[in-house]
Amino acid sequence: MLNIDASLNSFVEQGRRALRELLRESPTVQNIVFHDEVRERHPNALDMVVSVKVGQQFRDEMSFQLLVELLGTPLPRFIKSSVSYLSEQRKVHQGLPLLIAPYLSLAAKKYLKEQEINYLDLSGNARLLTSYIFMERTVPGRPAAEKRDLKSLYRPRSAQVLRMLLRHPGRIWTGKELAELTGVSAGHVSNVRNALLNREWADETTGGWQLTQSDQLLDGWQDVYEPIAEYGRYYTAKRPNELLKLVRDIAHRRLSIDPAVIFASFSAAEQLAPYARTGTQYLYCADKEIIDDLVQFLGLSPNKSGGNISISIPADEGIFKDAIRQPDGLAYTSAVQTYLDLSVAGERGKEAAQHLRKEKLAW
């Protein structure tokens, strides 16, 4: 049954309008009736019951009913529940089940098709199979609404939890353990847990819960990941080995900042899984003060067009907390963060990302 708050009430009207427009695309449809009184008499009933008449004669044998379920949050766990409910209603009523959602993923559409459930989403994806109508339409690309929902899972505080899960695949966790290790509140850890369970990327088990779909989690992250904006580009005549030594020296001076400077992107990949060499060194700094220190200590010259040092300031502090630290003070982004950065760094970056994933992120 529909379970949405006031902020989503417009979804009911949007769903009704989308269904009406879909049915009107068929030249055989002559009349559409929404039976609102069914919902009014039975609050726990189907969200919509719709009678559709086809053909020229309006004979009884040329009409059918749609049993409609509205699903405001179309995640796998809820989709399966809706399919179960619609399957039960199909046995009780003479009608064809139809699920309406804001968006449906490729996996969701495949699952609904396998379960013989018709579907429609507000992005334009639709499948309606009756004795009189066959309509199937697929809109390319990931719907904007799906991207928004997915992106919310990877916000900085949530990302700290996700990094910990990916660092220890298969481990059984309690909320208290994750909260203590990540510094994220127990309430927020619980939100992440529920989001993963609802996507069926995690399972509850004796003693806690565990991430079960590491690849899907990382794929989703890569799909919505946006490159970190470059703060500045600089030039140095120093050789890479000399540069590494100097960065180590400044890292030792600022160890209290956990760490203050880390190598990123291609520079981090060179430490983790060498593949594509580049003449540019990539650095992440905790703040502008650290950059000023670097510029002075390394003798860097600003150079937007021909610089060989790229410096950025990530908004997500978790990137520094998750960094890999060497005993000599050198630090670089974790395999997960390096993979994400490479995946948005052009064609060579994508190749390097795939190599790194094969070498360091094979679960």
Short mmCIF file of C-alpha atoms in Angstrom, two decimals:
data_model
loop_
_atom_site.label_atom_id
_atom_site.label_comp_id
_atom_site.label_asym_id
_atom_site.label_seq_id
_atom_site.Cartn_x
_atom_site.Cartn_y
_atom_site.Cartn_z
CA MET A 1 0.00 0.00 0.00
CA LEU A 2 1.08 3.57 -0.61
CA ASN A 3 3.06 4.94 2.29
CA ILE A 4 4.27 8.47 1.57
CA ASP A 5 4.29 11.68 3.56
CA ALA A 6 2.68 14.99 2.65
CA SER A 7 5.76 16.16 0.72
CA LEU A 8 5.20 13.31 -1.73
CA ASN A 9 1.43 13.57 -2.10
CA SER A 10 1.86 14.99 -5.59
CA PHE A 11 3.25 11.59 -6.60
CA VAL A 12 -0.31 10.22 -6.51
CA GLU A 13 -1.50 12.77 -9.06
CA GLN A 14 1.66 12.39 -11.12
CA GLY A 15 1.14 8.64 -11.22
CA ARG A 16 -2.50 9.01 -12.22
CA ARG A 17 -1.62 11.47 -14.97
CA ALA A 18 1.24 9.31 -16.28
CA LEU A 19 -0.99 6.24 -16.40
CA ARG A 20 -3.75 8.11 -18.20
CA GLU A 21 -1.25 9.42 -20.78
CA LEU A 22 0.21 5.95 -21.27
CA LEU A 23 -3.18 4.37 -21.88
CA ARG A 24 -4.19 7.11 -24.30
CA GLU A 25 -1.18 6.28 -26.44
CA SER A 26 -3.00 3.09 -27.47
CA PRO A 27 -5.52 3.72 -30.28
CA THR A 28 -7.69 0.86 -28.97
CA VAL A 29 -8.41 2.50 -25.59
CA GLN A 30 -11.84 4.15 -25.56
CA ASN A 31 -12.56 4.88 -21.90
CA ILE A 32 -10.59 5.11 -18.62
CA VAL A 33 -12.25 5.15 -15.20
CA PHE A 34 -10.40 5.61 -11.88
CA HIS A 35 -12.38 4.05 -9.04
CA ASP A 36 -11.49 6.40 -6.21
CA GLU A 37 -14.32 5.10 -4.03
CA VAL A 38 -12.44 1.79 -3.60
CA ARG A 39 -9.61 3.58 -1.78
CA GLU A 40 -12.04 5.70 0.22
CA ARG A 41 -13.96 2.67 1.51
CA HIS A 42 -10.87 0.55 2.18
CA PRO A 43 -7.80 2.53 3.36
CA ASN A 44 -5.61 -0.58 3.14
CA ALA A 45 -6.78 -1.43 -0.35
CA LEU A 46 -4.93 -0.99 -3.61
CA ASP A 47 -3.74 2.53 -4.33
CA MET A 48 -5.69 2.59 -7.59
CA VAL A 49 -8.22 0.42 -9.38
CA VAL A 50 -8.64 1.48 -13.00
CA SER A 51 -11.17 0.17 -15.52
CA VAL A 52 -10.13 0.38 -19.15
CA LYS A 53 -12.44 -0.25 -22.11
CA VAL A 54 -11.10 -0.95 -25.56
CA GLY A 55 -12.50 -1.38 -29.05
CA GLN A 56 -15.56 0.14 -30.63
CA GLN A 57 -18.41 -1.70 -28.92
CA PHE A 58 -17.66 -1.34 -25.20
CA ARG A 59 -18.53 -4.99 -24.68
CA ASP A 60 -17.67 -6.56 -21.31
CA GLU A 61 -15.16 -8.91 -22.89
CA MET A 62 -13.29 -5.92 -24.27
CA SER A 63 -12.50 -4.33 -20.93
CA PHE A 64 -9.99 -4.98 -18.17
CA GLN A 65 -9.00 -3.68 -14.77
CA LEU A 66 -5.61 -2.50 -13.59
CA LEU A 67 -4.68 -3.15 -9.96
CA VAL A 68 -2.22 -0.36 -9.19
CA GLU A 69 0.37 -0.08 -6.44
CA LEU A 70 2.24 3.22 -5.97
CA LEU A 71 5.77 2.90 -4.62
CA GLY A 72 7.43 6.15 -3.59
CA THR A 73 10.80 4.56 -2.72
CA PRO A 74 11.56 1.95 -5.40
CA LEU A 75 14.45 0.14 -3.73
CA PRO A 76 14.80 -3.66 -4.15
CA ARG A 77 13.51 -4.52 -0.68
CA PHE A 78 10.33 -2.47 -1.19
CA ILE A 79 9.85 -3.57 -4.79
CA LYS A 80 9.80 -7.21 -3.69
CA SER A 81 7.25 -6.39 -1.01
CA SER A 82 5.06 -4.61 -3.57
CA VAL A 83 5.34 -7.51 -5.99
CA SER A 84 4.25 -9.90 -3.25
CA TYR A 85 1.26 -7.70 -2.44
CA LEU A 86 0.24 -7.30 -6.09
CA SER A 87 0.54 -11.03 -6.67
CA GLU A 88 -1.87 -11.63 -3.79
CA GLN A 89 -4.30 -9.02 -5.13
CA ARG A 90 -4.21 -10.64 -8.56
CA LYS A 91 -5.51 -13.85 -6.99
CA VAL A 92 -8.33 -12.03 -5.19
CA HIS A 93 -9.45 -9.62 -7.91
CA GLN A 94 -9.96 -9.95 -11.62
CA GLY A 95 -7.31 -7.60 -12.83
CA LEU A 96 -3.79 -6.97 -14.02
CA PRO A 97 -1.12 -5.79 -11.55
CA LEU A 98 0.74 -2.56 -12.28
CA LEU A 99 3.49 -0.89 -10.24
CA ILE A 100 4.04 2.86 -10.56
CA ALA A 101 7.24 4.44 -9.18
CA PRO A 102 9.19 7.70 -9.56
CA TYR A 103 11.92 5.71 -11.32
CA LEU A 104 12.91 2.12 -11.95
CA SER A 105 16.42 0.79 -12.38
CA LEU A 106 17.37 -1.72 -15.05
CA ALA A 107 17.49 -4.45 -12.42
CA ALA A 108 14.04 -3.47 -11.13
CA LYS A 109 12.51 -3.54 -14.60
CA LYS A 110 14.03 -6.93 -15.28
CA TYR A 111 12.71 -8.29 -11.99
CA LEU A 112 9.19 -6.95 -12.58
CA LYS A 113 9.15 -8.44 -16.06
CA GLU A 114 10.20 -11.83 -14.67
CA GLN A 115 7.40 -11.62 -12.08
CA GLU A 116 4.87 -10.68 -14.80
CA ILE A 117 4.12 -7.34 -13.16
CA ASN A 118 3.36 -4.39 -15.43
CA TYR A 119 5.18 -1.18 -14.57
CA LEU A 120 5.34 2.54 -15.24
CA ASP A 121 7.69 5.18 -13.89
CA LEU A 122 7.68 8.95 -14.07
CA SER A 123 10.83 8.92 -16.22
CA GLY A 124 8.86 7.29 -19.07
CA ASN A 125 9.81 3.63 -18.66
CA ALA A 126 6.75 1.44 -19.11
CA ARG A 127 5.57 -2.09 -19.79
CA LEU A 128 1.85 -2.88 -20.12
CA LEU A 129 0.87 -6.28 -21.43
CA THR A 130 -2.83 -7.19 -21.72
CA SER A 131 -4.98 -9.18 -24.12
CA TYR A 132 -5.58 -5.96 -26.06
CA ILE A 133 -2.50 -3.83 -25.47
CA PHE A 134 1.23 -4.43 -25.58
CA MET A 135 3.39 -1.46 -24.75
CA GLU A 136 7.05 -1.50 -23.73
CA ARG A 137 9.23 1.59 -23.55
CA THR A 138 12.72 2.09 -22.16
CA VAL A 139 14.26 5.50 -21.54
CA PRO A 140 18.09 5.38 -21.84
CA GLY A 141 20.32 6.47 -18.97
CA ARG A 142 19.85 6.55 -15.23
CA PRO A 143 16.84 8.68 -14.19
CA ALA A 144 17.68 11.93 -12.41
CA ALA A 145 15.57 10.92 -9.41
CA GLU A 146 17.49 7.66 -9.06
CA LYS A 147 20.79 9.55 -9.22
CA ARG A 148 19.64 11.91 -6.49
CA ASP A 149 18.62 9.06 -4.21
CA LEU A 150 21.84 7.18 -4.91
CA LYS A 151 24.00 10.26 -4.43
CA SER A 152 22.55 10.83 -0.96
CA LEU A 153 24.07 7.51 0.13
CA TYR A 154 27.60 8.75 -0.62
CA ARG A 155 27.57 12.08 1.23
CA PRO A 156 30.69 12.69 3.35
CA ARG A 157 29.46 11.35 6.70
CA SER A 158 27.95 8.26 5.08
CA ALA A 159 31.08 7.83 2.97
CA GLN A 160 33.18 7.40 6.13
CA VAL A 161 31.05 4.38 7.03
CA LEU A 162 31.15 3.01 3.48
CA ARG A 163 34.95 3.26 3.33
CA MET A 164 35.21 1.24 6.53
CA LEU A 165 32.87 -1.42 5.14
CA LEU A 166 34.83 -1.68 1.89
CA ARG A 167 38.11 -1.86 3.78
CA HIS A 168 36.88 -4.94 5.67
CA PRO A 169 34.63 -6.86 3.26
CA GLY A 170 32.71 -9.71 4.84
CA ARG A 171 33.18 -8.50 8.41
CA ILE A 172 30.11 -8.61 10.65
CA TRP A 173 29.47 -5.23 12.26
CA THR A 174 27.41 -3.72 15.01
CA GLY A 175 26.33 -0.10 14.86
CA LYS A 176 28.33 0.68 17.97
CA GLU A 177 31.57 -0.66 16.46
CA LEU A 178 31.14 1.35 13.26
CA ALA A 179 30.26 4.51 15.17
CA GLU A 180 33.37 4.21 17.35
CA LEU A 181 35.75 3.45 14.48
CA THR A 182 34.42 6.09 12.06
CA GLY A 183 33.49 8.87 14.46
CA VAL A 184 30.02 8.99 12.89
CA SER A 185 26.96 9.07 15.16
CA ALA A 186 25.16 5.80 15.88
CA GLY A 187 22.00 7.27 14.34
CA HIS A 188 23.74 8.02 11.06
CA VAL A 189 25.37 4.58 10.98
CA SER A 190 21.87 3.14 11.38
CA ASN A 191 20.68 5.22 8.41
CA VAL A 192 23.50 3.85 6.26
CA ARG A 193 22.74 0.32 7.40
CA ASN A 194 19.06 0.69 6.46
CA ALA A 195 19.93 2.19 3.08
CA LEU A 196 22.19 -0.77 2.27
CA LEU A 197 19.64 -3.32 3.51
CA ASN A 198 16.91 -1.69 1.41
CA ARG A 199 19.12 -1.92 -1.67
CA GLU A 200 19.96 -5.51 -0.72
CA TRP A 201 23.66 -4.67 -0.64
CA ALA A 202 23.86 -5.85 2.97
CA ASP A 203 22.34 -8.62 5.07
CA GLU A 204 21.44 -8.97 8.71
CA THR A 205 23.14 -11.87 10.41
CA THR A 206 23.78 -13.29 13.86
CA GLY A 207 25.58 -10.67 15.89
CA GLY A 208 25.04 -7.76 13.51
CA TRP A 209 25.05 -7.11 9.78
CA GLN A 210 27.52 -7.21 6.91
CA LEU A 211 28.11 -5.74 3.49
CA THR A 212 27.45 -8.45 0.87
CA GLN A 213 27.57 -6.53 -2.41
CA SER A 214 30.85 -4.61 -2.40
CA ASP A 215 31.00 -4.34 -6.18
CA GLN A 216 27.49 -2.90 -6.43
CA LEU A 217 28.31 -0.39 -3.69
CA LEU A 218 31.45 0.74 -5.51
CA ASP A 219 29.71 0.78 -8.90
CA GLY A 220 26.99 3.02 -7.50
CA TRP A 221 29.59 5.34 -5.99
CA GLN A 222 31.46 5.60 -9.28
CA ASP A 223 28.21 6.34 -11.15
CA VAL A 224 27.49 9.47 -9.11
CA TYR A 225 31.05 10.53 -8.22
CA GLU A 226 32.09 14.02 -9.30
CA PRO A 227 35.73 15.11 -9.62
CA ILE A 228 37.16 17.26 -6.84
CA ALA A 229 37.73 20.76 -8.15
CA GLU A 230 41.34 21.77 -8.64
CA TYR A 231 42.44 24.59 -6.33
CA GLY A 232 45.52 25.49 -8.34
CA ARG A 233 48.19 24.25 -10.72
CA TYR A 234 51.88 24.94 -10.14
CA TYR A 235 55.23 24.30 -11.73
CA THR A 236 58.37 22.84 -10.18
CA ALA A 237 61.67 21.92 -11.74
CA LYS A 238 62.34 19.34 -9.03
CA ARG A 239 62.53 15.68 -10.01
CA PRO A 240 59.82 13.28 -8.72
CA ASN A 241 62.13 11.62 -6.17
CA GLU A 242 63.25 14.97 -4.80
CA LEU A 243 59.61 16.12 -4.68
CA LEU A 244 58.61 13.02 -2.72
CA LYS A 245 61.33 13.69 -0.14
CA LEU A 246 60.22 17.28 0.32
CA VAL A 247 56.58 16.29 0.70
CA ARG A 248 57.63 13.75 3.34
CA ASP A 249 59.49 16.51 5.17
CA ILE A 250 56.48 18.83 5.25
CA ALA A 251 54.24 15.92 6.24
CA HIS A 252 56.50 15.29 9.26
CA ARG A 253 56.17 18.93 10.22
CA ARG A 254 52.35 18.76 10.13
CA LEU A 255 51.64 15.29 11.47
CA SER A 256 48.99 16.65 13.85
CA ILE A 257 46.71 17.31 10.90
CA ASP A 258 46.19 13.59 10.18
CA PRO A 259 47.84 13.92 7.54
CA ALA A 260 47.94 17.38 6.01
CA VAL A 261 49.14 16.43 2.52
CA ILE A 262 48.39 13.28 0.54
CA PHE A 263 49.15 12.15 -2.98
CA ALA A 264 46.04 11.48 -5.08
CA SER A 265 44.80 10.27 -8.46
CA PHE A 266 47.62 9.11 -10.77
CA SER A 267 50.24 9.87 -8.10
CA ALA A 268 48.48 7.60 -5.60
CA ALA A 269 47.97 4.93 -8.25
CA GLU A 270 51.72 4.92 -8.85
CA GLN A 271 52.11 3.75 -5.24
CA LEU A 272 49.18 1.30 -5.28
CA ALA A 273 49.11 -0.27 -8.75
CA PRO A 274 51.33 1.45 -11.35
CA TYR A 275 49.78 1.59 -14.80
CA ALA A 276 49.56 4.97 -16.53
CA ARG A 277 52.42 7.38 -15.91
CA THR A 278 51.85 11.11 -16.07
CA GLY A 279 54.12 14.13 -15.84
CA THR A 280 51.84 15.74 -13.27
CA GLN A 281 51.89 15.12 -9.52
CA TYR A 282 48.46 15.27 -7.81
CA LEU A 283 48.15 16.39 -4.20
CA TYR A 284 45.24 16.83 -1.78
CA CYS A 285 45.72 19.37 1.00
CA ALA A 286 43.67 19.83 4.15
CA ASP A 287 43.30 23.61 3.75
CA LYS A 288 44.71 26.75 2.10
CA GLU A 289 47.25 27.25 4.89
CA ILE A 290 48.84 23.91 3.99
CA ILE A 291 48.97 24.94 0.33
CA ASP A 292 50.75 28.16 1.24
CA ASP A 293 53.30 26.09 3.18
CA LEU A 294 53.76 23.77 0.21
CA VAL A 295 54.23 26.62 -2.25
CA GLN A 296 56.88 28.18 -0.03
CA PHE A 297 58.59 24.96 1.08
CA LEU A 298 58.71 23.42 -2.41
CA GLY A 299 59.32 26.66 -4.27
CA LEU A 300 56.25 26.21 -6.49
CA SER A 301 55.31 28.74 -9.15
CA PRO A 302 51.63 29.21 -10.16
CA ASN A 303 51.17 28.04 -13.75
CA LYS A 304 47.62 27.33 -14.98
CA SER A 305 48.56 26.11 -18.45
CA GLY A 306 51.91 24.34 -18.04
CA GLY A 307 52.01 23.34 -14.40
CA ASN A 308 53.11 19.90 -13.31
CA ILE A 309 51.69 20.01 -9.75
CA SER A 310 47.91 19.86 -9.28
CA ILE A 311 46.60 20.72 -5.82
CA SER A 312 43.02 20.33 -4.55
CA ILE A 313 41.22 20.76 -1.23
CA PRO A 314 38.62 18.01 -0.75
CA ALA A 315 35.52 18.97 1.21
CA ASP A 316 35.30 15.43 2.58
CA GLU A 317 37.66 15.10 5.57
CA GLY A 318 37.14 11.35 5.44
CA ILE A 319 39.50 11.20 2.46
CA PHE A 320 42.36 12.19 4.78
CA LYS A 321 41.23 9.86 7.57
CA ASP A 322 41.14 6.95 5.12
CA ALA A 323 44.52 7.76 3.56
CA ILE A 324 47.28 5.16 3.49
CA ARG A 325 50.23 6.31 5.60
CA GLN A 326 53.77 5.11 5.08
CA PRO A 327 56.21 4.84 8.02
CA ASP A 328 58.35 7.58 6.46
CA GLY A 329 55.48 10.09 6.57
CA LEU A 330 54.36 9.83 2.94
CA ALA A 331 50.60 9.39 2.52
CA TYR A 332 48.28 8.76 -0.42
CA THR A 333 44.60 8.22 -1.00
CA SER A 334 43.08 4.81 -0.31
CA ALA A 335 42.44 2.35 -3.12
CA VAL A 336 38.73 3.22 -3.14
CA GLN A 337 39.31 6.99 -3.34
CA THR A 338 42.07 6.57 -5.93
CA TYR A 339 39.75 4.41 -8.04
CA LEU A 340 37.02 7.05 -7.88
CA ASP A 341 39.41 9.86 -8.83
CA LEU A 342 40.89 7.91 -11.73
CA SER A 343 37.45 6.94 -13.04
CA VAL A 344 36.67 10.60 -13.78
CA ALA A 345 40.14 11.50 -15.08
CA GLY A 346 39.58 10.87 -18.80
CA GLU A 347 40.23 7.81 -20.92
CA ARG A 348 43.69 7.05 -19.52
CA GLY A 349 42.29 7.48 -16.05
CA LYS A 350 39.49 4.99 -16.70
CA GLU A 351 42.02 2.41 -17.89
CA ALA A 352 44.17 3.00 -14.81
CA ALA A 353 41.05 2.76 -12.62
CA GLN A 354 40.15 -0.63 -14.04
CA HIS A 355 43.70 -1.87 -13.52
CA LEU A 356 43.68 -0.64 -9.91
CA ARG A 357 40.31 -2.27 -9.26
CA LYS A 358 41.54 -5.57 -10.60
CA GLU A 359 44.70 -5.43 -8.48
CA LYS A 360 43.40 -3.94 -5.21
CA LEU A 361 39.61 -4.01 -5.13
CA ALA A 362 38.70 -7.55 -6.13
CA TRP A 363 36.23 -8.86 -3.54
#
